[in-house]
Structure formats: structure tokens, C-alpha cells
Amino acid sequence: MEITTFNPMILSKNADEIIKLFEELGFERKHQVNNIDSKDISSTRMKDANGFHVDVARVESMERDMTTMRMNVRDFDEAYEFLKSRGFKNIRGEDHAVESKSARSCLMIAPSGFSIQLTQHIRKEDQ
């Protein structure tokens, strides 16, 4: 399995406040995607001068903020099966993924409770 990036991700209905905090810490907005899965969800990728990344997603349905790890992979199905075989569960139900023109993702929860936001970016050459 090829992992292309791995970094923290914060899911919150108060994403603007969190983004502002990270900007005050020296992070800059690098990329933003809105209306993910035709819902009122947005994701902002941030990076600091040292090359550290953090992603902040605005998810209106979140009761409380959640910190997860974003793991980008080249092959979503391979990584999904790898995590499933180790007891991870997709929080939206078996084999459900959020899909857009540019990505496929789902939130996987480990048996012990930590989570991984599994994502594959669909590269132009793969379309």
C-alpha cells in the first residue's frame, strides 16, 4: 500500500475559528474544497513554513470537534481492505465512500477508538 501523505485533520462545525487559530500559529491555507458530497461540507488544507500540514473540515453535523488522521493513498480499495482486515469500521456503513471528481474518502474507526480519514485523490491521468 502506498501512502502519499499522512497528517492530522480536525472535523468541526466551527472550522473558521480553528482555521484562524492555525493561521495565528503560522499556517497558511493551501487548498480548499467546498460542497463535498453535495453537502455543506468543506475541507481546508493548511501548511506552515516547516512543511507541517493540518486539514480542517467544516462538518455542520458534528456535535463535538473530532481530531483524526488523514491518510492519502494511491489505491483506496487496497487501503480500505487493509484497514477492514484489522478491525476498522467505516462510520457510514459498509463500503460507503464520499466521492467527488477529485477524491474518494471515508472515515474508518479502529477497534480501540482512534480514526483514520482514508482518502485517495483522483489524479488527472487516472480519470
PDB file of C-alpha atoms in Angstrom:
ATOM      1  CA  MET A   1       0.000   0.000   0.000  1.00  0.00           C
ATOM      2  CA  GLU A   2       1.396   3.378  -0.998  1.00  0.00           C
ATOM      3  CA  ILE A   3       0.699   6.237   1.435  1.00  0.00           C
ATOM      4  CA  THR A   4       1.194   9.641  -0.205  1.00  0.00           C
ATOM      5  CA  THR A   5       0.507  11.919   2.790  1.00  0.00           C
ATOM      6  CA  PHE A   6      -0.284  11.478   6.465  1.00  0.00           C
ATOM      7  CA  ASN A   7      -1.272  14.338   8.771  1.00  0.00           C
ATOM      8  CA  PRO A   8      -3.781  15.458  11.413  1.00  0.00           C
ATOM      9  CA  MET A   9      -7.287  16.507  10.395  1.00  0.00           C
ATOM     10  CA  ILE A  10      -9.862  18.300  12.537  1.00  0.00           C
ATOM     11  CA  LEU A  11     -13.588  17.893  11.839  1.00  0.00           C
ATOM     12  CA  SER A  12     -15.755  20.661  13.299  1.00  0.00           C
ATOM     13  CA  LYS A  13     -18.817  22.790  12.713  1.00  0.00           C
ATOM     14  CA  ASN A  14     -16.606  25.689  13.920  1.00  0.00           C
ATOM     15  CA  ALA A  15     -13.938  25.278  11.246  1.00  0.00           C
ATOM     16  CA  ASP A  16     -13.487  29.027  10.679  1.00  0.00           C
ATOM     17  CA  GLU A  17     -12.362  29.510  14.291  1.00  0.00           C
ATOM     18  CA  ILE A  18      -9.929  26.593  14.032  1.00  0.00           C
ATOM     19  CA  ILE A  19      -8.530  27.833  10.708  1.00  0.00           C
ATOM     20  CA  LYS A  20      -7.990  31.278  12.263  1.00  0.00           C
ATOM     21  CA  LEU A  21      -6.117  29.708  15.203  1.00  0.00           C
ATOM     22  CA  PHE A  22      -3.799  27.781  12.873  1.00  0.00           C
ATOM     23  CA  GLU A  23      -3.210  30.911  10.779  1.00  0.00           C
ATOM     24  CA  GLU A  24      -2.137  32.651  14.008  1.00  0.00           C
ATOM     25  CA  LEU A  25       0.258  29.723  14.552  1.00  0.00           C
ATOM     26  CA  GLY A  26       1.838  30.406  11.151  1.00  0.00           C
ATOM     27  CA  PHE A  27      -0.112  28.033   8.907  1.00  0.00           C
ATOM     28  CA  GLU A  28      -1.349  29.207   5.515  1.00  0.00           C
ATOM     29  CA  ARG A  29      -4.342  27.986   3.542  1.00  0.00           C
ATOM     30  CA  LYS A  30      -3.106  25.960   0.570  1.00  0.00           C
ATOM     31  CA  HIS A  31      -6.236  24.362  -0.855  1.00  0.00           C
ATOM     32  CA  GLN A  32      -9.972  24.315  -0.159  1.00  0.00           C
ATOM     33  CA  VAL A  33     -12.780  22.127  -1.476  1.00  0.00           C
ATOM     34  CA  ASN A  34     -16.410  23.113  -0.877  1.00  0.00           C
ATOM     35  CA  ASN A  35     -19.755  21.325  -1.155  1.00  0.00           C
ATOM     36  CA  ILE A  36     -18.198  17.871  -0.700  1.00  0.00           C
ATOM     37  CA  ASP A  37     -20.599  15.005  -1.429  1.00  0.00           C
ATOM     38  CA  SER A  38     -23.194  17.650  -2.418  1.00  0.00           C
ATOM     39  CA  LYS A  39     -23.458  18.575   1.257  1.00  0.00           C
ATOM     40  CA  ASP A  40     -22.493  21.641   3.221  1.00  0.00           C
ATOM     41  CA  ILE A  41     -19.014  20.243   3.959  1.00  0.00           C
ATOM     42  CA  SER A  42     -15.727  21.961   3.167  1.00  0.00           C
ATOM     43  CA  SER A  43     -12.126  20.933   3.700  1.00  0.00           C
ATOM     44  CA  THR A  44      -9.161  23.294   4.000  1.00  0.00           C
ATOM     45  CA  ARG A  45      -5.555  22.120   3.712  1.00  0.00           C
ATOM     46  CA  MET A  46      -3.011  24.210   5.611  1.00  0.00           C
ATOM     47  CA  LYS A  47       0.789  24.206   5.712  1.00  0.00           C
ATOM     48  CA  ASP A  48       3.406  26.013   7.796  1.00  0.00           C
ATOM     49  CA  ALA A  49       6.930  27.158   6.940  1.00  0.00           C
ATOM     50  CA  ASN A  50       8.386  23.885   8.298  1.00  0.00           C
ATOM     51  CA  GLY A  51       6.296  21.791   5.902  1.00  0.00           C
ATOM     52  CA  PHE A  52       3.802  20.549   8.509  1.00  0.00           C
ATOM     53  CA  HIS A  53       0.227  20.072   7.318  1.00  0.00           C
ATOM     54  CA  VAL A  54      -3.132  20.145   9.061  1.00  0.00           C
ATOM     55  CA  ASP A  55      -6.527  19.788   7.421  1.00  0.00           C
ATOM     56  CA  VAL A  56      -9.661  21.381   8.836  1.00  0.00           C
ATOM     57  CA  ALA A  57     -13.071  20.223   7.628  1.00  0.00           C
ATOM     58  CA  ARG A  58     -16.299  22.069   8.309  1.00  0.00           C
ATOM     59  CA  VAL A  59     -18.964  19.470   9.016  1.00  0.00           C
ATOM     60  CA  GLU A  60     -22.207  21.028  10.242  1.00  0.00           C
ATOM     61  CA  SER A  61     -23.491  17.729  11.677  1.00  0.00           C
ATOM     62  CA  MET A  62     -20.605  17.392  14.161  1.00  0.00           C
ATOM     63  CA  GLU A  63     -21.814  17.639  17.768  1.00  0.00           C
ATOM     64  CA  ARG A  64     -18.237  17.932  19.046  1.00  0.00           C
ATOM     65  CA  ASP A  65     -14.925  18.500  17.308  1.00  0.00           C
ATOM     66  CA  MET A  66     -13.076  15.363  16.285  1.00  0.00           C
ATOM     67  CA  THR A  67      -9.381  15.008  15.550  1.00  0.00           C
ATOM     68  CA  THR A  68      -8.452  12.244  13.149  1.00  0.00           C
ATOM     69  CA  MET A  69      -5.502  11.358  10.931  1.00  0.00           C
ATOM     70  CA  ARG A  70      -5.795  11.912   7.212  1.00  0.00           C
ATOM     71  CA  MET A  71      -4.110   9.164   5.226  1.00  0.00           C
ATOM     72  CA  ASN A  72      -3.923   9.710   1.472  1.00  0.00           C
ATOM     73  CA  VAL A  73      -3.226   6.586  -0.544  1.00  0.00           C
ATOM     74  CA  ARG A  74      -2.783   5.691  -4.210  1.00  0.00           C
ATOM     75  CA  ASP A  75      -5.258   2.783  -4.088  1.00  0.00           C
ATOM     76  CA  PHE A  76      -8.386   3.372  -1.977  1.00  0.00           C
ATOM     77  CA  ASP A  77      -9.733  -0.182  -2.281  1.00  0.00           C
ATOM     78  CA  GLU A  78      -6.440  -1.753  -1.223  1.00  0.00           C
ATOM     79  CA  ALA A  79      -6.127   0.517   1.827  1.00  0.00           C
ATOM     80  CA  TYR A  80      -9.815   0.069   2.729  1.00  0.00           C
ATOM     81  CA  GLU A  81      -9.450  -3.719   2.728  1.00  0.00           C
ATOM     82  CA  PHE A  82      -6.204  -3.467   4.714  1.00  0.00           C
ATOM     83  CA  LEU A  83      -7.888  -1.429   7.457  1.00  0.00           C
ATOM     84  CA  LYS A  84     -11.052  -3.571   7.412  1.00  0.00           C
ATOM     85  CA  SER A  85      -8.979  -6.730   7.835  1.00  0.00           C
ATOM     86  CA  ARG A  86      -7.567  -5.209  11.009  1.00  0.00           C
ATOM     87  CA  GLY A  87     -10.972  -4.494  12.515  1.00  0.00           C
ATOM     88  CA  PHE A  88     -11.547  -0.904  11.343  1.00  0.00           C
ATOM     89  CA  LYS A  89     -15.178   0.035  10.634  1.00  0.00           C
ATOM     90  CA  ASN A  90     -16.467   2.617   8.179  1.00  0.00           C
ATOM     91  CA  ILE A  91     -18.594   5.026  10.253  1.00  0.00           C
ATOM     92  CA  ARG A  92     -21.072   5.493   7.388  1.00  0.00           C
ATOM     93  CA  GLY A  93     -21.627   1.808   6.891  1.00  0.00           C
ATOM     94  CA  GLU A  94     -20.029  -0.983   4.950  1.00  0.00           C
ATOM     95  CA  ASP A  95     -18.424   0.110   1.692  1.00  0.00           C
ATOM     96  CA  HIS A  96     -19.802   3.698   1.739  1.00  0.00           C
ATOM     97  CA  ALA A  97     -17.391   6.342   0.467  1.00  0.00           C
ATOM     98  CA  VAL A  98     -17.757  10.041  -0.180  1.00  0.00           C
ATOM     99  CA  GLU A  99     -16.881  10.583  -3.832  1.00  0.00           C
ATOM    100  CA  SER A 100     -16.197  13.668  -5.908  1.00  0.00           C
ATOM    101  CA  LYS A 101     -14.443  14.387  -9.198  1.00  0.00           C
ATOM    102  CA  SER A 102     -11.148  14.672  -7.388  1.00  0.00           C
ATOM    103  CA  ALA A 103     -11.291  12.293  -4.406  1.00  0.00           C
ATOM    104  CA  ARG A 104     -12.782   9.262  -2.698  1.00  0.00           C
ATOM    105  CA  SER A 105     -12.778   9.041   1.101  1.00  0.00           C
ATOM    106  CA  CYS A 106     -14.319   7.612   4.254  1.00  0.00           C
ATOM    107  CA  LEU A 107     -13.761   7.772   7.990  1.00  0.00           C
ATOM    108  CA  MET A 108     -12.550   4.475   9.463  1.00  0.00           C
ATOM    109  CA  ILE A 109     -12.652   3.781  13.219  1.00  0.00           C
ATOM    110  CA  ALA A 110     -10.204   1.328  14.827  1.00  0.00           C
ATOM    111  CA  PRO A 111     -11.426  -1.241  17.366  1.00  0.00           C
ATOM    112  CA  SER A 112      -9.634   0.803  20.068  1.00  0.00           C
ATOM    113  CA  GLY A 113     -11.387   4.029  19.004  1.00  0.00           C
ATOM    114  CA  PHE A 114      -8.873   6.112  17.024  1.00  0.00           C
ATOM    115  CA  SER A 115      -9.796   7.121  13.492  1.00  0.00           C
ATOM    116  CA  ILE A 116      -8.264   7.486  10.051  1.00  0.00           C
ATOM    117  CA  GLN A 117      -9.762   9.603   7.288  1.00  0.00           C
ATOM    118  CA  LEU A 118      -8.875   7.392   4.324  1.00  0.00           C
ATOM    119  CA  THR A 119      -8.571   9.373   1.081  1.00  0.00           C
ATOM    120  CA  GLN A 120      -7.472   8.737  -2.478  1.00  0.00           C
ATOM    121  CA  HIS A 121      -7.053  11.738  -4.727  1.00  0.00           C
ATOM    122  CA  ILE A 122      -8.139  11.016  -8.273  1.00  0.00           C
ATOM    123  CA  ARG A 123      -5.276  12.242 -10.398  1.00  0.00           C
ATOM    124  CA  LYS A 124      -5.939  13.667 -13.858  1.00  0.00           C
ATOM    125  CA  GLU A 125      -4.123  10.782 -15.501  1.00  0.00           C
ATOM    126  CA  ASP A 126      -6.422   8.320 -13.676  1.00  0.00           C
ATOM    127  CA  GLN A 127      -9.646   9.947 -14.945  1.00  0.00           C
TER     128      GLN A 127
END
